[in-house]
Short mmCIF file of C-alpha atoms in Angstrom, two decimals:
data_model
loop_
_atom_site.label_atom_id
_atom_site.label_comp_id
_atom_site.label_asym_id
_atom_site.label_seq_id
_atom_site.Cartn_x
_atom_site.Cartn_y
_atom_site.Cartn_z
CA UNK A 1 126.18 96.99 195.85
CA UNK A 2 128.95 99.98 196.00
CA UNK A 3 131.82 97.91 195.18
CA UNK A 4 129.89 96.63 192.31
CA UNK A 5 129.27 99.53 190.80
CA UNK A 6 132.69 100.73 191.38
CA UNK A 7 133.58 97.80 189.58
CA UNK A 8 131.67 98.60 186.63
CA UNK A 9 132.54 102.21 186.43
CA UNK A 10 136.20 101.12 186.25
CA UNK A 11 135.29 98.90 183.43
CA UNK A 12 133.64 101.42 181.37
CA UNK A 13 136.29 104.18 181.85
CA UNK A 14 138.97 101.17 180.53
CA UNK A 15 136.75 100.81 177.47
CA UNK A 16 136.25 104.60 177.00
CA UNK A 17 140.27 105.04 176.98
CA UNK A 18 140.45 102.04 174.58
CA UNK A 19 138.09 103.65 172.19
CA UNK A 20 139.30 106.98 172.25
CA UNK A 21 143.07 105.83 171.40
CA UNK A 22 143.55 107.58 168.02
CA UNK A 23 147.17 108.21 166.56
CA UNK A 24 147.29 110.83 163.56
CA UNK A 25 149.70 110.42 160.97
CA UNK A 26 152.13 108.00 162.54
CA UNK A 27 156.13 107.65 161.53
CA UNK A 28 156.85 104.36 160.01
CA UNK A 29 158.76 103.08 157.05
CA UNK A 30 157.57 102.13 153.66
CA UNK A 31 159.02 100.29 150.86
CA UNK A 32 156.95 101.41 147.90
CA UNK A 33 153.55 102.04 149.34
CA UNK A 34 152.41 105.29 147.44
CA UNK A 35 149.95 106.91 149.53
CA UNK A 36 150.14 107.93 153.42
CA UNK A 37 148.47 106.48 156.89
CA UNK A 38 146.93 109.66 158.36
CA UNK A 39 145.42 108.30 161.25
CA UNK A 40 145.47 105.05 163.30
CA UNK A 41 142.08 104.19 165.53
CA UNK A 42 141.63 101.77 168.39
CA UNK A 43 138.92 100.16 169.83
CA UNK A 44 138.10 96.90 171.72
CA UNK A 45 136.88 95.68 168.84
CA UNK A 46 138.69 96.82 165.72
CA UNK A 47 141.55 98.62 164.14
CA UNK A 48 140.84 101.46 161.84
CA UNK A 49 143.43 102.66 159.26
CA UNK A 50 143.09 105.66 157.44
CA UNK A 51 144.72 106.34 154.17
CA UNK A 52 145.50 109.07 151.86
CA UNK A 53 146.72 108.96 148.31
CA UNK A 54 147.23 110.90 145.56
CA UNK A 55 147.87 109.71 141.96
CA UNK A 56 147.18 110.65 138.26
CA UNK A 57 143.83 110.89 137.07
CA UNK A 58 142.64 107.64 135.69
CA UNK A 59 145.17 105.34 137.40
CA UNK A 60 143.85 102.42 139.46
CA UNK A 61 144.96 100.22 142.66
CA UNK A 62 143.35 97.67 144.22
CA UNK A 63 143.30 96.58 148.09
CA UNK A 64 143.92 92.69 148.24
CA UNK A 65 141.48 90.58 150.22
CA UNK A 66 144.68 89.01 151.81
CA UNK A 67 145.72 92.41 153.41
CA UNK A 68 146.76 92.06 156.98
CA UNK A 69 148.04 94.18 159.60
CA UNK A 70 150.82 92.34 162.75
CA UNK A 71 152.72 93.43 165.76
CA UNK A 72 156.35 94.86 164.29
CA UNK A 73 159.23 92.59 165.42
CA UNK A 74 156.78 89.73 166.92
CA UNK A 75 155.80 86.59 165.99
CA UNK A 76 152.43 86.94 166.28
CA UNK A 77 149.21 85.97 164.30
CA UNK A 78 148.47 88.63 161.32
CA UNK A 79 145.07 90.01 161.49
CA UNK A 80 143.44 90.24 158.22
CA UNK A 81 141.37 93.01 156.90
CA UNK A 82 137.23 92.55 157.67
CA UNK A 83 135.72 95.43 155.96
CA UNK A 84 136.34 98.88 153.95
CA UNK A 85 134.93 101.94 153.47
CA UNK A 86 135.78 104.64 150.20
CA UNK A 87 137.10 101.46 148.16
CA UNK A 88 136.05 98.28 147.62
CA UNK A 89 137.86 94.99 148.58
CA UNK A 90 139.38 92.79 145.89
CA UNK A 91 137.96 95.56 142.93
CA UNK A 92 140.11 97.82 141.15
CA UNK A 93 139.79 101.49 142.05
CA UNK A 94 140.01 104.19 139.28
CA UNK A 95 141.31 107.90 140.41
CA UNK A 96 139.02 110.53 140.05
CA UNK A 97 138.75 113.86 138.47
CA UNK A 98 140.15 114.90 142.05
CA UNK A 99 143.16 112.94 141.50
CA UNK A 100 142.93 112.07 145.31
CA UNK A 101 141.41 109.51 147.34
CA UNK A 102 140.58 108.79 151.01
CA UNK A 103 139.82 105.40 152.39
CA UNK A 104 139.61 103.36 155.54
CA UNK A 105 140.50 99.71 156.23
CA UNK A 106 139.21 97.74 159.27
CA UNK A 107 141.21 94.90 160.47
CA UNK A 108 140.64 93.38 164.23
CA UNK A 109 141.59 94.80 167.44
CA UNK A 110 144.99 94.91 168.44
CA UNK A 111 146.49 93.93 171.77
CA UNK A 112 146.85 96.71 174.46
CA UNK A 113 150.67 96.52 174.74
CA UNK A 114 151.30 96.77 170.82
CA UNK A 115 153.67 99.83 169.99
CA UNK A 116 154.27 99.52 166.53
CA UNK A 117 152.64 97.48 163.69
CA UNK A 118 153.76 96.10 159.91
CA UNK A 119 151.17 96.65 157.38
CA UNK A 120 151.20 94.42 154.07
CA UNK A 121 149.85 91.72 151.73
CA UNK A 122 150.42 88.41 151.91
CA UNK A 123 148.90 87.56 148.41
CA UNK A 124 151.07 86.29 145.75
CA UNK A 125 151.96 89.42 144.10
CA UNK A 126 151.43 91.96 146.83
CA UNK A 127 153.71 94.92 147.21
CA UNK A 128 152.49 97.20 149.13
CA UNK A 129 154.41 97.01 152.99
CA UNK A 130 154.84 99.54 155.66
CA UNK A 131 157.12 98.72 158.72
CA UNK A 132 157.26 100.00 162.15
CA UNK A 133 153.94 102.31 162.04
CA UNK A 134 154.44 104.14 165.50
CA UNK A 135 150.98 103.62 167.85
CA UNK A 136 152.47 105.55 170.63
CA UNK A 137 152.74 109.04 169.66
CA UNK A 138 150.53 111.74 171.58
CA UNK A 139 148.85 112.87 168.04
CA UNK A 140 150.30 116.63 168.81
CA UNK A 141 152.16 117.33 166.22
CA UNK A 142 151.20 115.05 163.29
CA UNK A 143 151.60 116.85 160.70
CA UNK A 144 154.75 117.06 158.39
CA UNK A 145 155.92 120.68 157.10
CA UNK A 146 157.47 118.90 154.16
CA UNK A 147 155.06 117.06 151.66
CA UNK A 148 157.88 114.73 150.31
CA UNK A 149 159.20 112.07 152.54
CA UNK A 150 162.68 111.17 153.06
CA UNK A 151 165.00 108.12 152.07
CA UNK A 152 167.16 105.72 153.72
CA UNK A 153 168.72 102.98 152.43
CA UNK A 154 166.07 103.05 149.28
CA UNK A 155 163.05 102.93 151.97
CA UNK A 156 160.93 106.31 152.18
CA UNK A 157 161.12 107.46 156.27
CA UNK A 158 157.68 109.22 156.81
CA UNK A 159 158.17 111.46 160.04
CA UNK A 160 155.31 113.14 162.17
CA UNK A 161 156.15 114.75 165.33
CA UNK A 162 159.31 115.97 166.88
CA UNK A 163 159.94 112.92 169.28
CA UNK A 164 162.91 112.73 171.07
CA UNK A 165 162.31 109.38 172.75
CA UNK A 166 162.33 107.26 169.77
CA UNK A 167 165.50 105.40 168.65
CA UNK A 168 164.39 104.24 165.44
CA UNK A 169 163.41 107.89 163.96
CA UNK A 170 164.71 110.94 163.98
CA UNK A 171 162.25 114.00 163.13
CA UNK A 172 162.55 117.14 160.71
CA UNK A 173 159.12 118.50 161.51
CA UNK A 174 158.60 121.47 163.94
CA UNK A 175 155.60 120.87 166.24
CA UNK A 176 152.01 121.60 165.13
CA UNK A 177 149.04 122.24 166.11
CA UNK A 178 145.39 119.79 165.62
CA UNK A 179 142.55 121.83 163.60
CA UNK A 180 140.33 120.76 167.11
CA UNK A 181 142.70 122.87 169.05
CA UNK A 182 142.13 126.01 167.09
CA UNK A 183 140.38 128.70 168.63
CA UNK A 184 136.67 127.91 168.77
CA UNK A 185 136.08 131.54 166.99
CA UNK A 186 137.62 130.49 164.43
CA UNK A 187 134.98 127.85 162.99
CA UNK A 188 132.20 128.68 161.09
CA UNK A 189 131.34 130.72 157.71
CA UNK A 190 133.30 133.60 157.34
CA UNK A 191 131.83 136.74 155.17
CA UNK A 192 133.84 139.88 153.44
CA UNK A 193 132.24 143.36 153.46
CA UNK A 194 129.56 142.75 150.66
CA UNK A 195 128.26 139.80 152.13
CA UNK A 196 130.07 137.05 149.68
CA UNK A 197 131.04 133.78 151.66
CA UNK A 198 135.00 133.49 151.57
CA UNK A 199 135.93 130.43 154.06
CA UNK A 200 133.76 127.61 155.85
CA UNK A 201 136.40 126.23 158.53
CA UNK A 202 135.56 123.34 160.48
CA UNK A 203 137.86 120.79 162.38
CA UNK A 204 137.85 118.37 159.59
CA UNK A 205 138.59 120.59 156.35
CA UNK A 206 138.39 124.24 155.01
CA UNK A 207 136.42 125.77 152.08
CA UNK A 208 138.15 128.29 150.30
CA UNK A 209 137.74 129.43 146.53
CA UNK A 210 135.28 126.66 145.90
CA UNK A 211 137.16 123.69 147.25
CA UNK A 212 137.35 121.47 149.81
CA UNK A 213 140.81 121.86 151.50
CA UNK A 214 142.09 119.42 154.20
CA UNK A 215 144.92 120.90 156.75
CA UNK A 216 148.32 119.53 156.31
CA UNK A 217 150.51 121.76 159.06
CA UNK A 218 149.21 124.59 161.53
CA UNK A 219 151.84 126.40 163.22
CA UNK A 220 151.06 129.06 165.96
CA UNK A 221 152.59 132.48 165.60
CA UNK A 222 151.52 134.44 168.60
CA UNK A 223 148.63 134.63 170.89
CA UNK A 224 146.05 134.27 168.54
CA UNK A 225 148.06 134.35 165.25
CA UNK A 226 148.36 131.06 163.38
CA UNK A 227 149.71 129.91 159.41
CA UNK A 228 147.59 127.16 158.26
CA UNK A 229 148.87 124.91 155.02
CA UNK A 230 146.19 122.82 153.71
CA UNK A 231 146.88 120.70 150.64
CA UNK A 232 145.68 123.32 148.02
CA UNK A 233 147.36 126.44 149.54
CA UNK A 234 148.13 128.55 152.76
CA UNK A 235 146.37 131.02 154.97
CA UNK A 236 147.82 132.95 158.02
CA UNK A 237 145.61 133.85 160.29
CA UNK A 238 146.54 137.48 161.47
CA UNK A 239 143.93 138.14 164.70
CA UNK A 240 140.66 136.71 165.76
CA UNK A 241 138.29 139.05 167.73
CA UNK A 242 134.54 138.15 168.56
CA UNK A 243 133.53 137.35 165.06
CA UNK A 244 135.80 139.72 163.13
CA UNK A 245 138.98 137.74 162.00
CA UNK A 246 141.72 139.27 159.55
CA UNK A 247 143.53 136.90 157.36
CA UNK A 248 146.28 136.95 154.59
CA UNK A 249 145.52 134.47 151.50
CA UNK A 250 146.47 136.08 148.36
CA UNK A 251 145.46 139.54 149.95
CA UNK A 252 144.73 141.07 153.23
CA UNK A 253 141.01 140.54 154.10
CA UNK A 254 138.91 141.49 157.02
CA UNK A 255 136.00 138.76 157.60
CA UNK A 256 133.00 138.71 159.66
CA UNK A 257 131.81 135.09 161.19
CA UNK A 258 128.26 133.60 161.03
CA UNK A 259 127.82 130.32 162.86
CA UNK A 260 125.68 127.57 160.80
CA UNK A 261 122.87 126.00 161.88
CA UNK A 262 123.32 123.63 159.01
CA UNK A 263 119.38 123.64 158.46
CA UNK A 264 118.01 122.90 154.59
CA UNK A 265 115.63 125.54 153.68
CA UNK A 266 112.12 124.36 152.90
CA UNK A 267 112.59 125.31 149.23
CA UNK A 268 115.39 123.35 148.47
CA UNK A 269 114.24 120.17 149.64
CA UNK A 270 112.73 117.97 146.98
CA UNK A 271 113.41 116.62 143.46
CA UNK A 272 116.16 118.20 141.13
CA UNK A 273 116.98 116.94 137.90
CA UNK A 274 119.64 117.31 135.46
CA UNK A 275 119.14 119.35 132.27
CA UNK A 276 119.70 116.61 130.29
CA UNK A 277 116.93 114.69 132.07
CA UNK A 278 118.99 111.90 133.00
CA UNK A 279 119.73 112.67 136.27
CA UNK A 280 118.27 113.06 139.53
CA UNK A 281 119.07 114.39 143.14
CA UNK A 282 116.66 114.60 146.16
CA UNK A 283 117.32 116.59 148.95
CA UNK A 284 116.44 115.71 152.28
CA UNK A 285 117.34 117.40 155.73
CA UNK A 286 119.95 115.10 156.05
CA UNK A 287 121.20 113.69 152.67
CA UNK A 288 121.50 113.94 149.05
CA UNK A 289 120.38 111.04 147.08
CA UNK A 290 121.81 111.24 143.52
CA UNK A 291 120.21 109.07 141.31
CA UNK A 292 121.71 108.13 137.92
CA UNK A 293 119.33 107.01 135.35
CA UNK A 294 120.26 105.02 132.18
CA UNK A 295 118.09 103.58 129.51
CA UNK A 296 116.97 100.71 131.84
CA UNK A 297 116.09 103.08 134.08
CA UNK A 298 117.74 103.70 137.83
CA UNK A 299 121.25 101.69 137.96
CA UNK A 300 122.90 103.80 140.75
CA UNK A 301 121.80 105.60 143.97
CA UNK A 302 124.55 107.52 145.97
CA UNK A 303 123.81 108.57 149.41
CA UNK A 304 125.85 111.55 150.88
CA UNK A 305 125.16 113.07 154.35
CA UNK A 306 124.96 116.70 154.35
CA UNK A 307 127.76 118.09 156.72
CA UNK A 308 127.62 121.58 156.18
CA UNK A 309 125.68 124.18 154.92
CA UNK A 310 126.43 127.87 154.05
CA UNK A 311 124.10 130.84 152.57
CA UNK A 312 125.11 133.83 151.40
CA UNK A 313 123.90 137.25 153.10
CA UNK A 314 121.75 137.90 149.97
CA UNK A 315 120.57 134.28 150.01
CA UNK A 316 121.41 133.88 146.24
CA UNK A 317 123.90 131.55 146.60
CA UNK A 318 124.03 128.37 149.04
CA UNK A 319 126.97 126.01 149.67
CA UNK A 320 126.68 122.31 150.39
CA UNK A 321 129.54 120.05 152.00
CA UNK A 322 128.99 116.70 151.45
CA UNK A 323 130.09 113.55 153.19
CA UNK A 324 130.53 109.97 151.99
CA UNK A 325 132.92 107.01 152.57
CA UNK A 326 135.76 109.24 153.61
CA UNK A 327 135.59 112.10 150.79
CA UNK A 328 133.89 115.56 151.54
CA UNK A 329 132.32 116.94 148.15
CA UNK A 330 130.98 120.89 147.37
CA UNK A 331 127.93 121.42 145.46
CA UNK A 332 126.42 124.97 145.17
CA UNK A 333 122.73 126.32 144.28
CA UNK A 334 122.95 129.53 142.56
CA UNK A 335 119.83 132.07 141.85
CA UNK A 336 119.70 132.68 138.05
CA UNK A 337 116.36 134.15 136.78
CA UNK A 338 114.27 133.70 140.28
CA UNK A 339 115.41 129.98 139.92
CA UNK A 340 118.01 127.98 141.79
CA UNK A 341 120.58 126.01 139.65
CA UNK A 342 122.43 123.28 141.58
CA UNK A 343 125.79 122.01 140.42
CA UNK A 344 128.64 119.84 141.69
CA UNK A 345 132.17 121.79 142.45
CA UNK A 346 134.13 120.45 139.50
CA UNK A 347 131.23 119.93 137.03
CA UNK A 348 129.68 122.86 135.67
CA UNK A 349 127.55 121.23 132.89
CA UNK A 350 125.92 119.13 135.19
CA UNK A 351 122.83 121.32 136.32
CA UNK A 352 120.10 120.48 138.14
CA UNK A 353 116.61 122.57 138.67
CA UNK A 354 113.82 121.88 140.95
CA UNK A 355 111.08 120.00 139.55
CA UNK A 356 108.90 118.88 143.02
CA UNK A 357 109.00 119.18 146.63
#
């Protein structure tokens, strides 16, 4: 019995180690792929590639049904895409108002000893290819200091962290930190002396200036000093002591932290109606259900998970960070003339008012 128990524990530990294998912003060579590979997850059953792409608003792209990954440099079987999240396979995706899209592609599991992979499209007109994507990094310096790729022989070479024992690449970036390695005291809702919410900080994103921002580079400059670069700006953390933090953005600020319990207040739950009476949003404990109503009735229902909630000290403004298919979106509810007006970030004319619980 004891031996069987030890064998079972060994198997479970092995499976756990496989499930936890994650490579952040790996090095790779790309001939013409316009986006970036931000993360690769490997489990015992699948391989998940995370992508981020910036493009002009209105431009389109398509994930081919014959998209594949394969062991780089080995004559092995190609592993074809199984499903996607954030975009649909074989359907044109149009870049929205943000100019950026994040999505995931799912493939069968790789072998345990695979160190580098290729990504490509085997359909006749396929033209997106990635070569020698490195899976062996430890993810401890994965973000490039420069947003521009280097070029070698006409091919774009993307570098992650300083990686001496790699004869295929030479790193140009300094070692950086992962967001999850920032002090726990950094994460929360940060207010100025007037009770105005200035920052929301989580291991996945920062909300600043009413925008969801993603980490690009985190550099330690002292024991509790950090310079954080996001896709929309930079933030210098000068000191954190308890629930007090001093930062420099466009100016020097001292902020006070209040952890979020992410509880939806009772009066926010229920049905909200667009001022033109053509759309509805239903808020529950965990989700926003966005009902778009056309002349023939409901034609689309978008379900978004509530990831984070923050409230101003006065209670006049409530922030909601929603997650759906790899993307985060910000909503605010502002109290005006005694009533809250719900508005999605980027659409000031899309105003919703509460009509029933």
